[in-house]
Amino acid sequence: MSTKKIGSVLVLGAGIAGIQASLDLAESGYYVHLVESSPAIGGTMPALDKTFPTNDCSMCILSPKLVDCGRHLNINVMTTSELVKLEGEPGNYKATIRTRARYVDPEKCTGCGSCAEKCPVKVDDSFNQGLDKRKAIYKLYAQAYPNAYAIDGDRCLKLKKPKACGKCLEACQADAIDHTMEDTETVIEVGAVILMPGFDAFDAKKLDYYGYGKVPNVITSLEFERILSASGPFGGHLVRPSDHKEPQKIAWIQCVGSRNCKEDHGYCSSVCCMYAIKEAVIAKEHSKAELDTAIFYMDMRTYGKEFEKYYNRAVEENGVRFLRNRIYEVTAGEDGAVNIRYALEDGKIQVEQFDLVVLSVGLEPKKEAVELAEKLGIELNQYKFCQPQGLTGIATNKEGIYVAGAFSGPRDIPETVMQASAAAGEVQALLAEAKGTLTKEKEYPAEQDVTGEVVRTGVFVCHCGINIGGVVDVPSVVEYAKTLPGVVFATDKIYACSQDSAGQIKEAIEEHKLNRVVVASCSPRTHEPMFQETLKEAGLNPHLFELANIRDQCSWVHMNEPEKATEKSKDLIKMAVNRVRLAQPIHPVTLDMNHDVLVIGGGVSGMNNALNLASQGYQVYLIEKEAELGGIARRMTYGMNGEDIPAYLNQLIDQVKSNDKIKVYTGVEIADVNGFMGNFTTKLTNGEELKHGVAIIATGAQEYKPEEYLYGENHRVQTLLEMENEIAKGNFDKVNNVVMIQCVGSRDSERPYCSRICCTKSIKLALKIKERRPEANVYILYRDIRTYGFFEDLYTEARQKGVIFIRYSEDNKPVVELTPSSLKVTVTDHVLGEPIEIQTDAVGLASAIVPPLETNKKLSQFFKVPLNQEGFFLEAHLKLRPVDFGTDGVFMCGLAHGPKNMEENISQAKAAAGRAATVLAKRDIIVEGKSAVVDKKKCAACGACEAICPAKAVQVDLEEKVAVVNEALCKGCGACSSSCRCGAINIKGCTDEQIMAMVSAL
């Protein structure tokens, strides 16, 4: 057998997971073949309107990744393609890829759309969920990559009868259409495979009592997404598809195709509760009149980070109604209305009429993905999702083949992105010896010297579909921009962030000899780097660019004042033009890169992260403040899926201690941190100093110590971790009655978040008690049961085995009292409305997961990374950068990020390793160069700048009596400049002159 490993990876599926994994791998030194069965990459995400809980435009946050992926030299995008055969061994596979004929050459096609205009064949547009038509020759969506059309072979007249048509051929000036194209097969060599085929939505027609397909104004949640979307069939106008009337009252019905054992969909689809809340909130924004929104549900599962707050805001601020109920039927009413017949918790039957009913359909595996997995010998679970190996996060039963995203189970975007980066991290550990063997480095044209040139500014104003264009009068803004000093070219773009727009901006720079560029579109937080890259490709310094945010600051906040939004857009562009006029080239600083890693926290997450990075060949320093490794997992016995946690933990600790690339420090903490990405110096409390290039924060979390329910007053009242330990010792083998109380310290005013794992943990322990003593009575008192994903099976099993579930409300919590013989728990039954008294032998409290605040606050200061209101670390972007910080070179994983189960912690640990590797793979570190600069003639050497600088980048040279800036350390925050009483410090790219020019423009 060959031992050679190949430095390329096959990624199957180009949704957000496939794109993220591909970018991580390509940035880390691997060549990627990204294979997608449809004509464009992006998966389901382009079809969504906005994301929860941030309300970011889905395409706005995806577009930069599409562009980055499309133009990356080390990513080979293969659309209309599929894997047909895989041979070989881990590290050395041969994959046969079949590419179906698209009948349009993507290299020649300009995406102009002339062919589609002439095509006479109209078919249902599946991307728009059949709500409108597309042509037989089509582009999947407006910002699609590749920016090329494809022909639907089953509908094209010419492919059926060669002489029947051909109008597209006449229309295409690029000569890109070829009806004689045939399917081709390509054999490629890869070292590993990642399965990311995405998911399908449940077919609501299977549940006829919901009326889908029979009652006109019953639609699915994906159809509603397309109705809301600015790029959708109705331009973002909230109307009913049947008659285009604006609804005044909309209902959402949850668990359609989820938690349904009859349809073999017994699992929870995990995302439906949140996307229904998001749709209800955004629908109110789209509605011209007061909109009544109601969500019909069984349990509200807002268990993710920031989800519970979003739920609370929907109730308190947006007025969304939530009805806990059981639906009996959905029928047609008069004038297109829809009647919902349902029962409330007390059994009362109600009938309510709505203008529109949205079915929150669940997720299921794609048929093609199931067939592929079976062909590869990949284990599937009972629902035909891929079954990852226990406590690995992403490993399948086949070495060298990994899984990420919704094919491993229903999950939201952040978890999907985490898994994608985790898979990338595992691949890098497997193929470490082949890193960099197949990659190419991007070469840029020589940078133009614009010194002394007359300013020639180009302005590009984005419609963003109707996100901007639906409120702001874009054409008038463009005409206004043309009148501004120094502007020699101005135009509009439907989507400025698309692949074709990037090419058009480069063409305009060359044609009009532009030396400054302004783009008026959306947030610089997500889009500025992408546009700056476009300038570099055109030969301009990337800092001769300015982005005016007319989406967030105009069209979104002034959506009901289009005239004022338009005028404000003009003002922002005028300010941007005046600022960029004074812009000067800024050149990056190149520094040596330290490739060692500091991992803070020796729990399961920290150890997994350290092992992964060590396997990639990096030296790791693992810091644990306790005397032993293991963290909170040392108190656990049973995994959520039955794993032996002590055995796993002992094996993990042994692997860490025996790895010569990992140096373990126990009983020490971080005393101080200096430096920046690539050149950190960290001092430990034992006096030792460590130099490293990146840092991973994996500080874990703690169990909340209750102050209620007699905890601490009676030994029979225990937290779940304490109870788990007692069950393992056999101390519950003779109990008769056990009560478990949920949401202890969670979902309240002090901690307004869900601790995510408590419901599943309680049910797992209840089943363990029933297993060891079947006759015992176990009661679980809950507010909502949140057994998301496949944990729903545990909930079903618990009910079948006689575990009794009683719901309580937040304003009427259970009462625990001590009696002479036992404990008494009193709870008001949610069905009877009467108090129930339970004499019990033990009470288990599902305590909240809380962060180690003191530790986290110190690290927050040391590394300049933020915490959220609860004290967990705050990621750079909730959806797309869930393990990154805004501070370069620092990453997070595990419970430090927020509550999650062990499998998820392991996955996130590997994700942090995958993301860290994108930095560590670089030979040198390049600092942007937007540093402070001192005018020595003005400087009084007062030291105010040195005292205020958070990055410790400024020092006063006592001999020269002048402040000196370390460009590598400086973050360009401007604190020094604003504090300088002499006006001696400016920030490159943000000078006083530029700021005053912006102010003067107004």
Coordinates of C-alpha atoms in Angstrom, one line a residue, residues 4-12 25 30-35 83 86-95 97 188-196 376 394 396 398-403 423-432 434 438:
K4 CA 2.3 8.9 -0.2
K5 CA -0.3 11.5 0.8
I6 CA -1.8 14.0 -1.6
G7 CA -2.2 17.6 -0.7
S8 CA -5.7 18.1 -2.3
V9 CA -9.2 17.6 -0.9
L10 CA -12.5 16.7 -2.5
V11 CA -15.4 18.7 -1.0
L12 CA -18.8 17.4 -2.1
L25 CA -8.3 24.5 3.4
Y30 CA -4.3 22.6 0.3
Y31 CA -5.8 22.4 -3.2
V32 CA -9.5 21.9 -3.2
H33 CA -11.9 20.4 -5.7
L34 CA -15.3 21.8 -4.8
V35 CA -18.0 19.7 -6.5
L83 CA -18.9 11.8 -7.5
L86 CA -14.0 6.6 -5.1
E87 CA -11.0 4.3 -5.0
G88 CA -7.9 4.1 -2.9
E89 CA -7.0 4.7 0.7
P90 CA -6.9 7.6 3.2
G91 CA -4.4 10.1 2.0
N92 CA -4.4 8.7 -1.5
Y93 CA -7.8 8.5 -3.2
K94 CA -8.8 8.5 -6.9
A95 CA -12.2 10.1 -7.4
I97 CA -16.2 13.0 -11.2
I188 CA -8.7 13.4 -9.8
E189 CA -6.3 12.5 -7.0
V190 CA -7.2 13.6 -3.5
G191 CA -6.0 12.9 0.0
A192 CA -9.4 13.2 1.8
V193 CA -13.1 13.7 1.2
I194 CA -15.6 15.9 3.0
L195 CA -19.4 15.2 2.5
M196 CA -21.4 18.4 2.6
L376 CA -19.2 4.8 -0.2
I394 CA -17.2 15.1 12.0
T396 CA -17.4 9.0 9.5
K398 CA -14.5 5.5 6.8
E399 CA -11.1 7.0 7.6
G400 CA -10.2 9.9 5.4
I401 CA -13.9 10.7 4.8
Y402 CA -15.6 13.4 6.9
V403 CA -19.0 14.9 7.1
A423 CA -13.7 19.0 9.0
A424 CA -11.0 21.2 7.4
G425 CA -9.0 20.9 10.6
E426 CA -9.2 17.2 10.7
V427 CA -8.2 17.0 7.0
Q428 CA -5.2 19.1 7.8
A429 CA -4.2 16.8 10.6
L430 CA -4.5 13.8 8.3
L431 CA -2.6 15.4 5.3
A432 CA -0.1 17.5 7.3
A434 CA 1.4 17.1 2.0
L438 CA -0.1 21.4 -4.8

